[in-house]
Amino acid sequence: MTVNEDSFTNWKHREEIAESMIPIIGKLHRERDVTVLLHSRSLVNKSVVSILKTHRFARQFAGEELSVTRTLPFLQALTTLDLGPSQIDLGMLATAYQADDRGLSVEEFTAQAVAGAMGADRIDRREGRDVVLYGFGRIGRLVARLLIEKAGSGNGLRLRAIVVRGGGDQDIVKRASLLRRDSIHGQFQGTITVDEENSTILANGNEIKVIYADDPSEVDYTAYGIKDAILIDNTGKWRDREGLSKHLRPGVDKVVLTAPGKGDVPNIVHGVNHDTIKPDEQILSCASCTTNAIVPPLKAMDDEFGVLRGHVETVHSFTNDQNLLDNYHKSERRGRSAPLNMVITETGAASAVAKALPDLEARITGSSIRVPVPDVSIAILNLQLARETDRQEVLDHLRDVSLTSPLRRQIDFITAPDAVSSDFIGSRHASIVDAGATKVEGDNAILYLWYDNEFGYSCQVIRVVQYVSGVEYPTYPAPVH
């Protein structure tokens, strides 16, 4: 047999194993509310090829591809355990097992590693939490996709309604079509049907009421059977506590804003300060996409090296706030054609750092340029550190943070020498460290941080909503602090 035939036979064998993993992963998710991860990447509802590609990502961790032949025994061991709702990382299990010298079997090691998800410590399955989307633009539709995707177990977040202004004939049909097909993020993964008579969209079995209103005061959510809901405001029309309080109508318990909050509204970056949310807090903000992109790596750098000061320059894709062609705009430059120009504009991300990282004493400044791409931006973070270091130490630290720390869902790490912006469309991380572009000299470090300012940010919003709703389940094995 030739080498090529050996390689192909090996591929077909791994395909067969990955295929056998799919029903096990699905059953754990549906019946026990267990999400199976591989180095923080969910394997739920993934194809055979996606599972194999995710295993290949482990090269970042150990320098070699993680084989499905190594992870399958851990997955099979999970089926024998009485697990409660949790997230279990097969990659972390396999890596920890390899480093363990106690001579335990895979079954024994797995039972010990996930003990917190069993017995007296296990979390009971909860009823799903109602969610309402107020507004249905770029972020609203992506958040809707994520909510529908994560509704598989029936015990998490349930998208019950979308509130929009009336748009004339076939309004609901057009909105459903925008949910179904997206020029940047592709096709919706599933089926969508529309009931115009009852003003309802049915997406993967989720019945979503479309409510028409021009103002929050017009809606009584209890009339639609909605109770204790978390309302996600995607409009950005109201950004202070007084304005956002208008949403606290019958049936709504909390309000989450997908824009920087003003005044005393807490600005939350999941992974950094989400644990500061007070249980009785009814109004909070998820800050901006750029704030979410820079704060986690800024915290990672400050924790290890100390940060004395910094400047962030964001090269940001254009947004709906800009004009397609030159036309009047309240901002001085945003009126110029977005797809034809680079546009200097302001960013509040640097000033928002203080809200998310109040212990950071460094002064952070910032500026922004909008450029003619529809999605994915890059933040160039220029830092003066408290001690001298070198490029390899910085990269090793950020790589480790991206793989094993509590920030591993926020920070990704890439070594590809030819990476460009479109490669990061659909990234679920708040930011991705570009190792090849990183520059370090003495006490100065310059980080290049890619981020999908639409989808990656939407994932951060969902994480915050999961946390405040009580359905953000613990991960096993626990990340390294």
Tab-separated table of C-alpha atoms in Angstrom, residues 124-396:
chain	number	residue	atom	x	y	z
A	124	ASP	CA	-30.392	20.566	38.948
A	125	ARG	CA	-31.917	21.089	35.547
A	126	ARG	CA	-33.831	24.325	35.465
A	127	GLU	CA	-36.759	25.540	33.459
A	128	GLY	CA	-35.781	27.559	30.422
A	129	ARG	CA	-35.486	31.334	30.783
A	130	ASP	CA	-37.561	33.522	28.464
A	131	VAL	CA	-35.676	35.994	26.261
A	132	VAL	CA	-37.043	38.924	24.252
A	133	LEU	CA	-35.153	40.751	21.510
A	134	TYR	CA	-35.988	44.436	21.187
A	135	GLY	CA	-34.801	45.276	17.681
A	136	PHE	CA	-33.814	42.861	14.905
A	137	GLY	CA	-30.838	44.341	13.081
A	138	ARG	CA	-27.359	42.899	12.527
A	139	ILE	CA	-26.678	41.996	16.163
A	140	GLY	CA	-30.296	41.078	16.898
A	141	ARG	CA	-30.429	38.473	14.135
A	142	LEU	CA	-27.089	36.926	15.110
A	143	VAL	CA	-28.143	36.776	18.765
A	144	ALA	CA	-31.373	35.106	17.579
A	145	ARG	CA	-29.350	32.489	15.680
A	146	LEU	CA	-27.269	31.765	18.764
A	147	LEU	CA	-30.300	31.521	21.043
A	148	ILE	CA	-31.984	29.079	18.658
A	149	GLU	CA	-28.775	27.066	18.319
A	150	LYS	CA	-28.431	26.747	22.098
A	151	ALA	CA	-32.063	25.781	22.732
A	152	GLY	CA	-31.468	22.092	22.018
A	153	SER	CA	-31.823	20.843	25.579
A	154	GLY	CA	-34.922	22.942	26.227
A	155	ASN	CA	-33.522	23.960	29.606
A	156	GLY	CA	-31.529	27.026	28.672
A	157	LEU	CA	-32.495	30.314	27.055
A	158	ARG	CA	-35.722	30.411	25.054
A	159	LEU	CA	-36.262	33.146	22.488
A	160	ARG	CA	-39.949	33.947	22.940
A	161	ALA	CA	-40.455	37.226	21.093
A	162	ILE	CA	-38.939	39.890	18.855
A	163	VAL	CA	-40.156	43.492	19.105
A	164	VAL	CA	-39.881	45.662	15.987
A	165	ARG	CA	-41.549	48.652	14.399
A	166	GLY	CA	-44.190	47.826	11.805
A	167	GLY	CA	-42.791	47.758	8.284
A	168	GLY	CA	-45.752	47.307	5.963
A	169	ASP	CA	-46.828	44.386	3.804
A	170	GLN	CA	-45.050	41.048	4.313
A	171	ASP	CA	-42.972	42.549	7.103
A	172	ILE	CA	-42.626	39.284	8.997
A	173	VAL	CA	-41.777	37.381	5.790
A	174	LYS	CA	-38.954	39.797	5.010
A	175	ARG	CA	-37.590	39.664	8.551
A	176	ALA	CA	-37.658	35.861	8.506
A	177	SER	CA	-35.820	35.914	5.198
A	178	LEU	CA	-33.078	38.104	6.702
A	179	LEU	CA	-32.768	35.580	9.525
A	180	ARG	CA	-32.640	32.704	7.032
A	181	ARG	CA	-29.921	34.116	4.750
A	182	ASP	CA	-27.060	36.463	5.568
A	183	SER	CA	-24.563	37.803	3.042
A	184	ILE	CA	-21.702	37.619	5.549
A	185	HIS	CA	-22.579	34.795	7.939
A	186	GLY	CA	-24.277	32.469	5.470
A	187	GLN	CA	-27.348	30.299	5.743
A	188	PHE	CA	-29.258	29.712	8.975
A	189	GLN	CA	-28.516	26.190	10.205
A	190	GLY	CA	-31.995	24.735	10.272
A	191	THR	CA	-35.528	25.405	9.085
A	192	ILE	CA	-37.651	28.544	9.320
A	193	THR	CA	-41.366	28.849	8.602
A	194	VAL	CA	-43.640	31.874	8.922
A	195	ASP	CA	-47.207	32.137	10.212
A	196	GLU	CA	-48.284	35.599	9.053
A	197	GLU	CA	-51.778	35.290	10.508
A	198	ASN	CA	-50.431	34.721	14.029
A	199	SER	CA	-47.341	36.896	13.546
A	200	THR	CA	-45.023	34.010	14.420
A	201	ILE	CA	-41.701	32.682	13.164
A	202	LEU	CA	-41.008	28.992	13.787
A	203	ALA	CA	-37.237	28.326	13.772
A	204	ASN	CA	-35.995	24.806	14.548
A	205	GLY	CA	-39.134	24.204	16.594
A	206	ASN	CA	-38.826	27.492	18.518
A	207	GLU	CA	-42.019	29.538	18.292
A	208	ILE	CA	-41.057	33.214	18.214
A	209	LYS	CA	-43.736	35.897	18.419
A	210	VAL	CA	-43.122	39.046	16.381
A	211	ILE	CA	-44.539	42.008	18.315
A	212	TYR	CA	-44.997	45.376	16.625
A	213	ALA	CA	-44.487	48.452	18.810
A	214	ASP	CA	-43.010	51.937	18.461
A	215	ASP	CA	-42.176	52.293	22.149
A	216	PRO	CA	-41.514	49.923	25.077
A	217	SER	CA	-44.525	51.321	26.949
A	218	GLU	CA	-46.852	49.769	24.356
A	219	VAL	CA	-46.033	46.150	25.243
A	220	ASP	CA	-47.408	43.896	27.979
A	221	TYR	CA	-45.329	40.746	27.607
A	222	THR	CA	-47.495	38.716	29.961
A	223	ALA	CA	-50.210	38.877	27.301
A	224	TYR	CA	-47.960	36.562	25.252
A	225	GLY	CA	-47.277	34.162	28.126
A	226	ILE	CA	-43.817	35.635	28.711
A	227	LYS	CA	-42.599	35.850	32.298
A	228	ASP	CA	-39.380	36.908	34.106
A	229	ALA	CA	-37.775	37.512	30.722
A	230	ILE	CA	-34.384	38.945	29.923
A	231	LEU	CA	-34.868	41.634	27.302
A	232	ILE	CA	-31.923	42.311	24.979
A	233	ASP	CA	-32.067	45.833	23.518
A	234	ASN	CA	-30.283	45.790	20.148
A	235	THR	CA	-31.403	49.254	19.061
A	236	GLY	CA	-29.017	51.367	21.130
A	237	LYS	CA	-31.727	54.023	21.270
A	238	TRP	CA	-31.652	54.135	25.080
A	239	ARG	CA	-28.293	53.818	26.826
A	240	ASP	CA	-28.771	55.245	30.325
A	241	ARG	CA	-30.681	53.765	33.260
A	242	GLU	CA	-33.684	56.048	32.846
A	243	GLY	CA	-34.163	55.168	29.184
A	244	LEU	CA	-33.525	51.440	29.546
A	245	SER	CA	-35.920	51.281	32.508
A	246	LYS	CA	-38.747	51.776	30.006
A	247	HIS	CA	-38.283	48.120	29.087
A	248	LEU	CA	-39.101	46.937	32.621
A	249	ARG	CA	-42.662	46.110	31.681
A	250	PRO	CA	-44.900	43.267	32.874
A	251	GLY	CA	-43.130	40.017	31.968
A	252	VAL	CA	-39.608	41.531	31.812
A	253	ASP	CA	-37.179	41.065	34.709
A	254	LYS	CA	-33.838	42.286	33.318
A	255	VAL	CA	-32.569	44.436	30.453
A	256	VAL	CA	-29.280	43.850	28.610
A	257	LEU	CA	-27.989	46.518	26.219
A	258	THR	CA	-25.819	45.611	23.208
A	259	ALA	CA	-23.997	48.955	23.210
A	260	PRO	CA	-21.904	50.877	25.742
A	261	GLY	CA	-24.003	51.969	28.711
A	262	LYS	CA	-23.943	55.495	30.046
A	263	GLY	CA	-23.962	56.842	33.586
A	264	ASP	CA	-24.164	54.171	36.266
A	265	VAL	CA	-25.154	51.348	33.906
A	266	PRO	CA	-22.588	48.534	34.456
A	267	ASN	CA	-20.507	47.774	31.346
A	268	ILE	CA	-19.834	44.038	31.364
A	269	VAL	CA	-17.163	42.149	29.437
A	270	HIS	CA	-17.770	38.455	29.955
A	271	GLY	CA	-14.705	36.662	31.260
A	272	VAL	CA	-13.367	39.812	32.909
A	273	ASN	CA	-15.996	41.376	35.172
A	274	HIS	CA	-19.227	39.415	34.673
A	275	ASP	CA	-18.903	38.042	38.207
A	276	THR	CA	-19.374	41.591	39.568
A	277	ILE	CA	-23.002	41.687	38.410
A	278	LYS	CA	-25.224	42.039	41.458
A	279	PRO	CA	-28.073	39.517	41.661
A	280	ASP	CA	-30.659	42.306	41.925
A	281	GLU	CA	-29.194	44.363	39.031
A	282	GLN	CA	-31.917	44.774	36.420
A	283	ILE	CA	-30.099	46.880	33.840
A	284	LEU	CA	-26.653	46.282	32.372
A	285	SER	CA	-24.633	46.772	29.207
A	286	CYS	CA	-22.377	44.428	27.236
A	287	ALA	CA	-20.178	47.400	26.250
A	288	SER	CA	-18.972	47.582	22.625
A	289	CYS	CA	-17.449	44.993	20.314
A	290	THR	CA	-14.091	46.787	20.502
A	291	THR	CA	-14.165	46.985	24.307
A	292	ASN	CA	-14.806	43.228	24.370
A	293	ALA	CA	-11.904	42.717	21.969
A	294	ILE	CA	-9.273	44.691	23.901
A	295	VAL	CA	-10.172	44.215	27.573
A	296	PRO	CA	-9.476	40.433	27.882
A	297	PRO	CA	-5.963	40.589	26.339
A	298	LEU	CA	-5.309	43.816	28.243
A	299	LYS	CA	-6.158	42.015	31.485
A	300	ALA	CA	-4.000	39.040	30.455
A	301	MET	CA	-1.032	41.331	29.795
A	302	ASP	CA	-1.519	43.335	32.986
A	303	ASP	CA	-1.777	40.189	35.117
A	304	GLU	CA	1.576	38.890	33.856
A	305	PHE	CA	3.656	41.929	32.905
A	306	GLY	CA	1.880	44.967	34.356
A	307	VAL	CA	0.661	47.745	32.048
A	308	LEU	CA	1.718	51.360	32.634
A	309	ARG	CA	-0.088	52.937	29.693
A	310	GLY	CA	-1.511	52.000	26.329
A	311	HIS	CA	-3.044	53.169	23.072
A	312	VAL	CA	-5.485	51.237	20.913
A	313	GLU	CA	-6.007	51.934	17.224
A	314	THR	CA	-8.984	50.103	15.783
A	315	VAL	CA	-9.299	49.420	12.084
A	316	HIS	CA	-13.023	48.733	12.020
A	317	SER	CA	-15.357	47.424	9.342
A	318	PHE	CA	-18.101	49.806	8.269
A	319	THR	CA	-21.531	49.608	9.910
A	320	ASN	CA	-25.141	50.575	9.217
A	321	ASP	CA	-24.536	53.856	11.010
A	322	GLN	CA	-22.580	55.033	7.957
A	323	ASN	CA	-23.906	56.014	4.566
A	324	LEU	CA	-23.699	53.842	1.475
A	325	LEU	CA	-23.031	56.971	-0.607
A	326	ASP	CA	-22.163	60.497	0.472
A	327	ASN	CA	-25.122	62.008	2.287
A	328	TYR	CA	-26.006	64.036	5.369
A	329	HIS	CA	-24.944	62.520	8.708
A	330	LYS	CA	-24.900	64.066	12.166
A	331	SER	CA	-21.239	63.016	12.512
A	332	GLU	CA	-18.718	64.991	10.501
A	333	ARG	CA	-17.086	62.163	8.551
A	334	ARG	CA	-19.517	59.239	8.770
A	335	GLY	CA	-21.658	60.828	6.092
A	336	ARG	CA	-19.047	59.966	3.472
A	337	SER	CA	-19.458	56.746	1.500
A	338	ALA	CA	-18.575	53.759	3.696
A	339	PRO	CA	-17.635	51.267	0.938
A	340	LEU	CA	-15.450	53.818	-0.867
A	341	ASN	CA	-13.448	55.430	1.942
A	342	MET	CA	-11.354	54.969	5.021
A	343	VAL	CA	-13.089	57.143	7.590
A	344	ILE	CA	-11.464	58.515	10.737
A	345	THR	CA	-13.945	58.412	13.588
A	346	GLU	CA	-14.151	58.306	17.352
A	347	THR	CA	-14.232	55.252	19.611
A	348	GLY	CA	-15.341	55.072	23.212
A	349	ALA	CA	-13.653	51.701	23.736
A	350	ALA	CA	-10.548	53.087	25.431
A	351	SER	CA	-12.507	55.104	27.981
A	352	ALA	CA	-14.792	52.109	28.601
A	353	VAL	CA	-11.814	50.039	29.777
A	354	ALA	CA	-11.972	51.759	33.181
A	355	LYS	CA	-15.496	50.436	33.768
A	356	ALA	CA	-14.553	46.842	32.954
A	357	LEU	CA	-11.100	46.953	34.586
A	358	PRO	CA	-11.369	49.421	37.475
A	359	ASP	CA	-8.151	48.090	39.057
A	360	LEU	CA	-6.098	48.910	35.959
A	361	GLU	CA	-4.211	52.091	36.747
A	362	ALA	CA	-2.790	52.555	33.246
A	363	ARG	CA	-4.159	55.326	31.050
A	364	ILE	CA	-5.555	53.904	27.810
A	365	THR	CA	-6.209	56.153	24.806
A	366	GLY	CA	-7.834	55.205	21.519
A	367	SER	CA	-8.845	56.151	18.009
A	368	SER	CA	-10.551	54.412	15.115
A	369	ILE	CA	-10.647	54.188	11.346
A	370	ARG	CA	-13.628	52.683	9.527
A	371	VAL	CA	-12.570	50.769	6.403
A	372	PRO	CA	-14.417	49.282	3.382
A	373	VAL	CA	-14.985	45.723	4.634
A	374	PRO	CA	-18.412	44.584	5.921
A	375	ASP	CA	-17.236	42.545	8.922
A	376	VAL	CA	-14.175	41.679	11.047
A	377	SER	CA	-11.995	44.392	12.528
A	378	ILE	CA	-8.540	44.571	14.069
A	379	ALA	CA	-7.373	46.385	17.193
A	380	ILE	CA	-3.718	47.350	17.447
A	381	LEU	CA	-2.899	47.521	21.146
A	382	ASN	CA	0.337	49.371	21.929
A	383	LEU	CA	1.390	48.828	25.546
A	384	GLN	CA	4.123	50.099	27.810
A	385	LEU	CA	4.767	47.295	30.291
A	386	ALA	CA	5.958	47.431	33.862
A	387	ARG	CA	8.893	45.157	33.096
A	388	GLU	CA	11.008	44.191	30.138
A	389	THR	CA	10.258	40.991	28.281
A	390	ASP	CA	10.686	39.450	24.845
A	391	ARG	CA	8.409	38.387	22.022
A	392	GLN	CA	8.522	34.671	22.806
A	393	GLU	CA	7.559	35.151	26.461
A	394	VAL	CA	4.580	37.320	25.467
A	395	LEU	CA	3.421	34.819	22.826
A	396	ASP	CA	3.833	31.849	25.168
